[in-house]
Amino acid sequence: MRTKLGIAFMICTVCASGCAGGQAPSVAASSPPAAPSGGAPTCAPLAKSSVVPLGTPRAGSTIVLARAGQRRIAFVADEDARAVTAIDVDEKKELATTPLDGAPSQIMMTADGRLLALLRDRGSLLALVPSGDGALAAQCSVQTASEPVALAAAPDDRTVVVTSGWGRALGAYDAGTLVRRYEVPLGREPRAVVVSDDGTTAFVTHAVGSRMSAVTLGDAPHTVKVIAMRGADPSIMRNMREQRALLGKQSTPPEFREQLEKMEKRAFRSGCQGFALAKSVAPAGRVLAPQVLVDPGDPEGRPEGYGDDHTETEVSSIPVVDERSQAAFDSSLATVRTEILGKREARDHRADCLLPRAAAVDPRTHALFVGCFGIDAIVAYDAASASPATSERRRWIVGAGPTGIAVDPERPQLFVWSQFDRSMSIVPLGDPELREKDAPAQHLEKVAIVGKGQKLPTEIALGRMIFHSAGDTRIASDGRACASCHPDGRDDSLTWATPEGPRRSIFLAGRVAATPPYAWNGSSKTLHEHIGKTFDRLNGSGLRSLELDALVAYITSLAPPPSTGAASDRAIVQRGASLFASKETGCAGCHVPGAGFTDGLPHDVTSKVNADRTARFDTPSLHLVGGTGPYFHDGRYADLGALLRGVDGTMGHTSHLTPTDLAALEAYLRTL
Amino acid sequence: MKTISAFALAPLAVALLTTADRAAAADASAPPLVPFASLPVAVVAPPPAKTPWGVGAGERVPGLFVRKDDNSPTAMVSGSRLLLDQNSGKGFRRVLEEPETDTTRDFCMSEGERSFGEPTPPPTWGHTANPMLGLFGRDGREHVVAVHMEHVVDETPSSAALEIVDAWVDVSTRGARLIRRSKVPLARVATAPGDIHVYAARDEKEVHFVIVEPRRTVRSWSGIFQVGAEMSQSGCRHARSSLPIERGGAEATTFIVNTEVVTNDAPVIPGGGALGADMKAESVRSRPLRVHASVSWAGADAAPVLAVSMGWEARDRTSTAFRPVKAPTTKR
């Protein structure tokens, strides 16, 4: 069965960031013929539903379980097909596909039996009413901040929270009416979200930035506490902790503290790839946040490749955050050294989960399941451990690109949605891998989604798989994937030590094709050439031309993030635009509007540092510049304000600008 | 500390046995959570703060053997007389012929260590443990060294005990004086393939995890590695990691140990030559196992949470081990 929603939801006016209450959801312009709520197309909880959630995960995913009478249904959010497909999980057959107006990033069943869906490219939260045959009828929608990526429900099922990636916000909505209550600004690239057991705090991961945000819910003020997601060798962490304690007791000069902070910054690895979250059940009160810890190397050095030559640049990590103290256990952020066991060889050791994209907890076996891109595996860890990343129990290979995991609360099995090959894997649990005898193993089954809805072109689909291919020695000898430094095709916000000096990773999505040459020194005229050089620095053996073509096709096809909407004050932006174009500031001379905001030429803006081999750097595009900090080739400026104040006389002129003009110029840059 | 009241609870070893057995049968990689209060209470005492001036040459501690190393000014200390013999080049054949009777790795030795700080932290036992200690002579009072020896005894399906002997050993006189002798009850909390058992006990400050290997039937063992909070290698049949208990804190350790299965598909090794006619080849399939243990105490936890889990560390390997074939005893 195929239900076409074919409607454009009337989205009500964007509520400015931070506003509270009052935004009413719109009603579907063309309601389905038989709305289960009795025909009234209002956004309200269902009095009665034939479909009920299976279990109470209260967290969004790309796959959710429901029951309709005797039938058990998995709803999957198919981002490629821009549809939600219902699958009978016991019959293992597809029931219905419901096309949507946008790409669904996550879905979640509410307690009253509705299916909420986030449309990433549309910036909307959608309520759908499922029927027993898996078909979905539209109920209503509400606009969210730009690029909604994840949602979760509070324990009382009255509030739904939504994170928005490019919009950098957490929005709270009434679970019944979808009226927005408030919105809280966050740091770069928020992703997964869960709500604490007591309902007072939302924990939000960030794809970049070594942080988790703890946002207070309920009544204002809604504070955001940043939880550091950085880690190091246990002995270094212990040493730093002792030194901090010592400094706390003594009156020490500020330079001592600065020195310690500098040492910590260098010794600690940065957290990255925070795409998934899960809450432990027993023990309760813990948030498990799969990520990776990255050592981008000493920016003052010149290694042979990207990052330190002598350490693993990326290691998997699963911080355990105590809901009450809102801090991560040190042990869960510690990187475990295994070099005493000899050099890690890919053949001898299982590939790490370097691109975690989904997580779920099974309370029966206190297992944390993590879905990993690249190795296309579900890895089971001990959810009760103080250091889950070192407690791997076993793993299963599933379909390519696992983006969602649903634990069957009634039977010992998992359902995994894999976006890249559009299949649902049924993973049998209770079949111990650690068995001494050759007992017959239970087999994993796959249900492939039949070709409904639009699919990615074959070349781009292949390119996407290669882009996310972790553990592929053709790309990097240490297992890094393209997506390791470019999560979601964007950037990791890190400055890497390279043979040329320190280099910030570049934001790719939507701004690569039109901005040759490539590399910070502009040494590559084409993407093919630049990617080849990158593989060489990663000590990868390289791809075949067909695969390289596919990779380039995928990278150049990446859509830019959706617009953040109209600027709040057009007059300020226009003032900023005129300042940008003025001869006095000199911005537009190199960042040419109409040419991708670059002149494609190298310039010396006196930004060379000791490790740099050259002083001339290619003019970077300013497209999307508002969301791509820190700035400059070595990431020296944390934000646009610091950049505008810091470059006076070396890259244009800003000292003559008033604070108001500087703010206007910054506001304009954020619109690019 | 409020949790001390929990220590008054009696150890529930029998209940633990039942649970552990059920876990092993269901899924060895996912043993059930072990209640903290169910662990037996035990104390592993640190070295004394004050060191004696000397130990007389005639002083002895039963079960602790001290011998001068032939080639260096070193005192060799072990609980195994046979191991000290082997260190002198004797006693190998018996172990090769009857590896299952080899007890040379049963005793785990470590040395007292002092660290510096303000105020001076109390001495601790070293993390690296081996069946034999080599103690070097030093000046002044430092020729007297605190030695810790422990070995696993009373092994049953549900429990075991750690027998501990702490002593002062004088490197110059090779005399030994008992500090204390104690026995730590252990409850089994998990079992891994290859008869590798994990035991645990607790005291007010720490949870002690002990991993015990089976006695090997072939000599292909490679040791127990410990990574995590501390990094060490144990040459003994068991390894112990003691993790601190702290509200709001957490600590974890990972043991990496080889599981071994002797198979009968070894290639036939022709007799004679360098191997000698009486050497028999055995094919040994081994796979590194990762045994992970942790203690954590989050804000919502009424008591510390223990976690033990295991999984394969790497792929399996097949190697060939040789053992002498005992000649049949013939009566003349």
Short mmCIF file of C-alpha atoms in Angstrom, two decimals, chain A residues 85-483:
data_model
loop_
_atom_site.label_atom_id
_atom_site.label_comp_id
_atom_site.label_asym_id
_atom_site.label_seq_id
_atom_site.Cartn_x
_atom_site.Cartn_y
_atom_site.Cartn_z
CA THR A 85 8.26 2.59 5.25
CA ALA A 86 6.40 0.15 7.46
CA ILE A 87 7.67 -3.44 7.70
CA ASP A 88 5.98 -6.40 9.36
CA VAL A 89 8.94 -7.58 11.42
CA ASP A 90 7.66 -11.10 11.98
CA GLU A 91 6.49 -11.72 8.42
CA LYS A 92 9.56 -9.83 7.20
CA LYS A 93 7.66 -8.04 4.50
CA GLU A 94 7.08 -4.47 3.54
CA LEU A 95 3.61 -3.16 4.38
CA ALA A 96 3.43 0.43 3.20
CA THR A 97 5.55 3.36 2.13
CA THR A 98 4.46 6.90 2.87
CA PRO A 99 6.31 9.57 0.88
CA LEU A 100 7.04 12.79 2.73
CA ASP A 101 7.78 16.32 1.66
CA GLY A 102 11.34 16.11 2.89
CA ALA A 103 14.08 13.78 4.05
CA PRO A 104 13.20 12.25 7.44
CA SER A 105 16.17 12.39 9.82
CA GLN A 106 14.46 10.65 12.77
CA ILE A 107 11.07 9.32 13.79
CA MET A 108 9.61 8.51 17.20
CA MET A 109 6.35 7.02 18.47
CA THR A 110 4.52 9.09 21.04
CA ALA A 111 2.76 7.46 23.97
CA ASP A 112 -0.63 8.08 22.33
CA GLY A 113 0.35 6.22 19.17
CA ARG A 114 1.34 8.96 16.73
CA LEU A 115 4.52 8.89 14.74
CA LEU A 116 6.58 12.08 14.91
CA ALA A 117 8.99 12.69 12.05
CA LEU A 118 11.67 15.31 11.56
CA LEU A 119 12.21 16.58 8.03
CA ARG A 120 15.82 17.61 7.94
CA ASP A 121 15.80 19.66 4.79
CA ARG A 122 12.41 21.23 5.47
CA GLY A 123 13.02 22.25 9.06
CA SER A 124 9.81 20.75 10.32
CA LEU A 125 8.43 18.38 12.93
CA LEU A 126 5.60 16.32 11.55
CA ALA A 127 2.88 14.33 13.33
CA LEU A 128 1.59 11.29 11.49
CA VAL A 129 -1.20 8.93 12.43
CA PRO A 130 -0.44 5.30 11.64
CA SER A 131 -3.03 2.71 10.80
CA GLY A 132 -2.86 -1.00 11.40
CA ASP A 133 -1.63 -1.70 7.87
CA GLY A 134 1.37 0.59 8.32
CA ALA A 135 0.03 3.49 6.30
CA LEU A 136 0.50 6.97 7.69
CA ALA A 137 -1.86 9.91 7.59
CA ALA A 138 -0.70 13.46 8.14
CA GLN A 139 -1.97 15.22 11.20
CA CYS A 140 0.02 18.46 11.41
CA SER A 141 3.49 19.96 11.40
CA VAL A 142 5.45 22.71 13.09
CA GLN A 143 8.58 24.48 12.02
CA THR A 144 11.83 23.86 13.86
CA ALA A 145 15.18 25.58 13.79
CA SER A 146 17.17 24.80 10.65
CA GLU A 147 18.00 21.16 10.02
CA PRO A 148 16.24 19.15 12.76
CA VAL A 149 18.26 15.99 13.30
CA ALA A 150 17.10 14.23 16.46
CA LEU A 151 14.25 14.11 18.95
CA ALA A 152 13.40 12.62 22.32
CA ALA A 153 10.54 12.61 24.77
CA ALA A 154 10.59 13.53 28.44
CA PRO A 155 9.75 10.72 30.89
CA ASP A 156 6.29 12.19 31.49
CA ASP A 157 5.62 12.08 27.73
CA ARG A 158 4.42 15.69 27.81
CA THR A 159 7.42 17.32 26.17
CA VAL A 160 9.29 16.53 23.01
CA VAL A 161 12.72 18.03 22.42
CA VAL A 162 14.29 18.49 19.00
CA THR A 163 17.90 19.27 18.14
CA SER A 164 18.73 21.24 15.02
CA GLY A 165 22.17 20.79 13.46
CA TRP A 166 22.73 23.85 11.31
CA GLY A 167 20.27 25.87 13.40
CA ARG A 168 22.35 25.09 16.53
CA ALA A 169 19.39 24.84 18.85
CA LEU A 170 17.31 22.65 21.08
CA GLY A 171 13.59 23.22 20.77
CA ALA A 172 11.02 22.03 23.29
CA TYR A 173 7.50 21.22 22.10
CA ASP A 174 4.28 20.17 23.75
CA ALA A 175 4.05 16.48 22.92
CA GLY A 176 0.32 16.66 22.36
CA THR A 177 -0.20 19.90 20.47
CA LEU A 178 3.36 20.39 19.13
CA VAL A 179 3.23 24.00 20.26
CA ARG A 180 6.77 25.21 20.69
CA ARG A 181 7.47 26.19 24.26
CA TYR A 182 11.00 27.51 23.97
CA GLU A 183 14.22 27.19 22.04
CA VAL A 184 17.75 27.20 23.45
CA PRO A 185 20.83 28.13 21.37
CA LEU A 186 23.64 25.55 21.35
CA GLY A 187 27.17 25.17 20.00
CA ARG A 188 28.15 23.83 16.58
CA GLU A 189 26.50 20.80 15.02
CA PRO A 190 24.25 19.39 17.75
CA ARG A 191 23.03 15.89 16.97
CA ALA A 192 21.54 13.21 19.26
CA VAL A 193 19.43 14.02 22.30
CA VAL A 194 18.07 12.15 25.33
CA VAL A 195 16.23 13.40 28.39
CA SER A 196 17.35 12.55 31.93
CA ASP A 197 15.32 10.14 34.05
CA ASP A 198 13.97 13.01 36.15
CA GLY A 199 13.01 15.01 33.06
CA THR A 200 14.97 18.08 34.10
CA THR A 201 17.83 17.92 31.63
CA ALA A 202 18.33 17.22 27.94
CA PHE A 203 21.73 15.85 26.99
CA VAL A 204 22.83 16.73 23.48
CA THR A 205 25.83 15.44 21.55
CA HIS A 206 27.74 17.52 19.04
CA ALA A 207 29.27 16.10 15.88
CA VAL A 208 32.28 18.37 16.46
CA GLY A 209 33.73 20.47 19.22
CA SER A 210 34.64 17.98 22.00
CA ARG A 211 31.47 18.70 23.89
CA MET A 212 28.12 17.51 25.12
CA SER A 213 25.50 20.07 26.13
CA ALA A 214 23.32 19.61 29.20
CA VAL A 215 20.27 21.83 28.81
CA THR A 216 17.90 22.48 31.69
CA LEU A 217 14.31 21.89 30.69
CA GLY A 218 11.09 23.11 32.26
CA ASP A 219 10.71 26.71 33.30
CA ALA A 220 13.19 29.41 32.23
CA PRO A 221 16.03 30.12 32.49
CA HIS A 222 17.24 27.30 30.29
CA THR A 223 20.92 27.07 31.00
CA VAL A 224 23.41 25.12 28.93
CA LYS A 225 26.27 23.37 30.67
CA VAL A 226 29.09 22.25 28.41
CA ILE A 227 30.48 18.84 29.34
CA ALA A 228 33.99 18.31 28.00
CA MET A 229 34.32 15.22 25.84
CA ARG A 230 38.10 15.23 25.73
CA GLY A 231 40.24 12.30 26.78
CA ALA A 232 43.80 11.15 27.23
CA ASP A 233 45.97 8.35 28.42
CA PRO A 234 44.89 7.38 31.98
CA SER A 235 48.24 8.32 33.48
CA ILE A 236 48.11 11.76 31.85
CA MET A 237 44.55 12.30 33.04
CA ARG A 238 45.53 11.33 36.57
CA ASN A 239 48.56 13.57 36.48
CA MET A 240 46.55 16.54 35.19
CA ARG A 241 43.89 15.93 37.82
CA GLU A 242 46.51 15.97 40.56
CA GLN A 243 48.08 19.12 39.20
CA ARG A 244 44.71 20.85 39.02
CA ALA A 245 44.00 19.83 42.61
CA LEU A 246 47.39 21.14 43.66
CA LEU A 247 46.82 24.46 41.91
CA GLY A 248 43.46 24.70 43.59
CA LYS A 249 45.09 24.56 47.00
CA GLN A 250 47.88 27.00 46.36
CA SER A 251 47.95 30.58 45.23
CA THR A 252 49.77 30.14 41.97
CA PRO A 253 50.61 32.73 39.34
CA PRO A 254 48.24 32.83 36.37
CA GLU A 255 51.02 31.78 34.02
CA PHE A 256 51.18 28.40 35.81
CA ARG A 257 47.53 27.83 35.10
CA GLU A 258 47.95 28.94 31.50
CA GLN A 259 50.84 26.54 31.16
CA LEU A 260 48.75 23.72 32.56
CA GLU A 261 45.89 24.54 30.19
CA LYS A 262 48.31 24.52 27.28
CA MET A 263 49.68 21.16 28.38
CA GLU A 264 46.18 19.78 28.72
CA LYS A 265 45.20 21.05 25.32
CA ARG A 266 48.13 19.27 23.76
CA ALA A 267 47.91 16.09 25.83
CA PHE A 268 44.16 15.61 25.59
CA ARG A 269 42.51 14.24 22.50
CA SER A 270 39.52 16.01 21.01
CA GLY A 271 36.10 14.42 20.94
CA CYS A 272 34.44 14.14 17.55
CA GLN A 273 31.68 12.20 15.77
CA GLY A 274 29.09 12.70 18.52
CA PHE A 275 26.13 11.46 16.50
CA ALA A 276 24.49 8.97 18.83
CA LEU A 277 23.28 8.69 22.41
CA ALA A 278 21.68 6.07 24.60
CA LYS A 279 20.51 6.00 28.18
CA SER A 280 21.44 3.09 30.39
CA VAL A 281 18.56 1.41 32.15
CA ALA A 282 20.14 -0.70 34.85
CA PRO A 283 22.12 0.98 36.26
CA ALA A 284 20.02 4.05 35.54
CA GLY A 285 21.05 7.67 35.46
CA ARG A 286 23.82 7.35 32.90
CA VAL A 287 24.09 8.69 29.38
CA LEU A 288 26.29 6.79 26.97
CA ALA A 289 27.77 8.82 24.14
CA PRO A 290 29.73 6.94 21.46
CA GLN A 291 32.31 9.16 19.73
CA VAL A 292 35.96 9.10 18.73
CA LEU A 293 38.93 10.75 20.37
CA VAL A 294 41.20 12.44 17.88
CA ASP A 295 44.86 13.35 18.12
CA PRO A 296 45.38 15.82 15.29
CA GLY A 297 49.07 16.07 16.15
CA ASP A 298 51.28 18.87 17.35
CA PRO A 299 50.39 21.95 15.28
CA GLU A 300 53.95 23.15 15.72
CA GLY A 301 55.32 20.03 14.06
CA ARG A 302 55.45 18.72 10.52
CA PRO A 303 54.55 15.02 10.50
CA GLU A 304 54.62 12.90 7.37
CA GLY A 305 50.86 12.73 7.17
CA TYR A 306 47.82 14.17 8.89
CA GLY A 307 48.40 13.97 12.65
CA ASP A 308 51.11 12.50 14.79
CA ASP A 309 53.23 9.84 13.11
CA HIS A 310 53.51 7.70 16.22
CA THR A 311 50.05 7.50 17.72
CA GLU A 312 46.72 6.25 16.53
CA THR A 313 45.06 9.42 15.30
CA GLU A 314 41.53 8.21 16.07
CA VAL A 315 40.32 5.82 18.73
CA SER A 316 36.78 4.89 19.61
CA SER A 317 35.45 6.21 22.88
CA ILE A 318 32.17 5.95 24.78
CA PRO A 319 31.98 8.57 27.52
CA VAL A 320 29.61 7.73 30.37
CA VAL A 321 27.94 10.87 31.68
CA ASP A 322 26.48 10.86 35.16
CA GLU A 323 23.08 12.52 34.85
CA ARG A 324 23.26 14.00 38.34
CA SER A 325 26.77 15.44 38.30
CA GLN A 326 26.60 16.18 34.55
CA ALA A 327 30.18 15.05 34.17
CA ALA A 328 31.75 12.15 32.33
CA PHE A 329 33.64 9.44 34.18
CA ASP A 330 37.35 9.97 33.56
CA SER A 331 37.72 6.24 33.00
CA SER A 332 35.31 6.41 30.06
CA LEU A 333 37.36 9.15 28.42
CA ALA A 334 40.70 7.44 28.97
CA THR A 335 42.43 6.08 25.93
CA VAL A 336 43.79 2.63 26.55
CA ARG A 337 47.24 1.92 25.29
CA THR A 338 47.59 -1.48 23.70
CA GLU A 339 51.03 -1.09 22.21
CA ILE A 340 52.38 -3.49 24.82
CA LEU A 341 50.63 -6.13 22.79
CA GLY A 342 52.69 -5.25 19.79
CA LYS A 343 51.85 -3.19 16.76
CA ARG A 344 48.18 -3.21 15.98
CA GLU A 345 47.72 -4.91 12.69
CA ALA A 346 44.45 -4.71 10.84
CA ARG A 347 44.53 -8.44 10.27
CA ASP A 348 44.90 -9.22 13.95
CA HIS A 349 42.59 -6.69 15.48
CA ARG A 350 39.03 -5.80 14.80
CA ALA A 351 38.54 -2.44 13.19
CA ASP A 352 37.49 0.24 15.65
CA CYS A 353 34.10 1.87 15.43
CA LEU A 354 35.31 5.22 14.13
CA LEU A 355 32.00 6.46 12.75
CA PRO A 356 29.34 5.70 15.38
CA ARG A 357 25.92 6.71 14.09
CA ALA A 358 23.31 4.90 16.20
CA ALA A 359 23.00 3.59 19.75
CA ALA A 360 20.51 1.65 21.85
CA VAL A 361 20.57 -0.18 25.17
CA ASP A 362 19.14 -3.62 25.90
CA PRO A 363 18.23 -3.64 29.59
CA ARG A 364 17.97 -7.44 29.65
CA THR A 365 21.64 -7.97 28.95
CA HIS A 366 22.85 -4.48 29.95
CA ALA A 367 24.31 -4.23 26.47
CA LEU A 368 24.96 -1.03 24.56
CA PHE A 369 24.62 -1.54 20.82
CA VAL A 370 26.37 0.94 18.57
CA GLY A 371 25.79 1.16 14.84
CA CYS A 372 29.00 1.96 13.03
CA PHE A 373 29.35 3.41 9.54
CA GLY A 374 32.30 2.26 7.52
CA ILE A 375 32.68 -1.13 9.12
CA ASP A 376 28.91 -1.55 8.78
CA ALA A 377 28.61 -3.33 12.07
CA ILE A 378 26.63 -3.34 15.26
CA VAL A 379 29.06 -3.56 18.15
CA ALA A 380 27.82 -4.71 21.56
CA TYR A 381 29.46 -3.18 24.63
CA ASP A 382 28.83 -3.47 28.36
CA ALA A 383 26.42 -0.63 29.19
CA ALA A 384 27.19 -0.94 32.91
CA SER A 385 30.90 -0.48 32.42
CA ALA A 386 32.85 2.53 33.57
CA SER A 387 34.66 2.40 30.23
CA PRO A 388 32.33 0.83 27.67
CA ALA A 389 34.65 1.34 24.71
CA THR A 390 37.05 -1.21 26.16
CA SER A 391 34.30 -3.70 26.97
CA GLU A 392 33.33 -4.94 23.53
CA ARG A 393 31.48 -8.23 23.73
CA ARG A 394 30.80 -8.99 20.12
CA ARG A 395 29.74 -7.54 16.81
CA TRP A 396 27.55 -8.30 13.84
CA ILE A 397 27.95 -7.19 10.25
CA VAL A 398 24.74 -5.57 9.00
CA GLY A 399 23.64 -3.63 5.94
CA ALA A 400 25.74 -0.68 4.84
CA GLY A 401 25.22 2.56 6.75
CA PRO A 402 23.42 1.53 9.97
CA THR A 403 21.61 4.66 11.15
CA GLY A 404 19.08 3.21 13.59
CA ILE A 405 18.76 0.41 16.12
CA ALA A 406 15.57 -0.81 17.78
CA VAL A 407 15.73 -3.39 20.56
CA ASP A 408 12.82 -5.84 20.46
CA PRO A 409 11.37 -5.69 23.98
CA GLU A 410 9.56 -9.00 23.53
CA ARG A 411 12.12 -11.23 21.83
CA PRO A 412 15.89 -11.47 21.94
CA GLN A 413 16.62 -9.59 18.74
CA LEU A 414 17.55 -6.22 17.30
CA PHE A 415 16.27 -4.45 14.24
CA VAL A 416 18.77 -2.28 12.41
CA TRP A 417 17.99 0.17 9.63
CA SER A 418 20.85 0.61 7.17
CA GLN A 419 20.38 3.67 4.99
CA PHE A 420 23.10 3.05 2.45
CA ASP A 421 21.69 -0.22 1.18
CA ARG A 422 18.16 0.49 2.39
CA SER A 423 17.72 -2.72 4.29
CA MET A 424 16.56 -3.80 7.73
CA SER A 425 18.75 -6.36 9.47
CA ILE A 426 17.27 -8.65 12.09
CA VAL A 427 20.04 -9.47 14.55
CA PRO A 428 19.50 -12.47 16.81
CA LEU A 429 20.64 -12.00 20.39
CA GLY A 430 21.18 -14.69 22.98
CA ASP A 431 23.58 -16.50 20.71
CA PRO A 432 26.87 -16.15 22.54
CA GLU A 433 29.89 -15.52 20.44
CA LEU A 434 32.10 -16.67 23.27
CA ARG A 435 31.27 -20.30 22.95
CA GLU A 436 33.75 -23.10 23.19
CA LYS A 437 31.90 -25.64 21.15
CA ASP A 438 30.88 -25.29 17.56
CA ALA A 439 27.23 -24.76 18.29
CA PRO A 440 25.20 -23.76 15.25
CA ALA A 441 25.05 -20.02 15.09
CA GLN A 442 21.83 -18.11 14.62
CA HIS A 443 21.85 -16.20 11.41
CA LEU A 444 21.23 -12.57 10.79
CA GLU A 445 18.45 -11.85 8.30
CA LYS A 446 17.96 -8.87 6.06
CA VAL A 447 14.81 -7.32 4.68
CA ALA A 448 15.62 -5.13 1.70
CA ILE A 449 13.32 -2.27 0.92
CA VAL A 450 11.91 -2.64 -2.56
CA GLY A 451 12.67 0.21 -4.89
CA LYS A 452 9.95 2.59 -3.88
CA GLY A 453 10.58 6.27 -3.63
CA GLN A 454 13.55 8.01 -5.13
CA LYS A 455 16.97 6.51 -4.72
CA LEU A 456 20.41 7.97 -4.98
CA PRO A 457 22.06 7.60 -8.39
CA THR A 458 24.33 4.56 -8.35
CA GLU A 459 27.55 6.54 -8.68
CA ILE A 460 26.69 8.84 -5.80
CA ALA A 461 25.54 5.92 -3.64
CA LEU A 462 28.89 4.24 -4.27
CA GLY A 463 30.69 7.48 -3.51
CA ARG A 464 28.82 7.79 -0.22
CA MET A 465 29.90 4.33 0.85
CA ILE A 466 33.51 5.08 -0.03
CA PHE A 467 33.35 8.43 1.78
CA HIS A 468 32.30 6.60 4.95
CA SER A 469 34.57 3.60 4.48
CA ALA A 470 36.48 3.29 7.76
CA GLY A 471 39.15 0.66 8.07
CA ASP A 472 39.80 0.83 4.30
CA THR A 473 43.56 0.79 3.82
CA ARG A 474 43.16 2.16 0.32
CA ILE A 475 42.06 5.41 1.92
CA ALA A 476 44.13 5.51 5.12
CA SER A 477 46.45 2.98 6.63
CA ASP A 478 45.14 3.70 10.12
CA GLY A 479 41.50 3.23 9.24
CA ARG A 480 40.38 6.83 9.00
CA ALA A 481 37.60 7.55 6.53
CA CYS A 482 36.87 10.73 4.61
CA ALA A 483 33.95 11.19 7.02
#
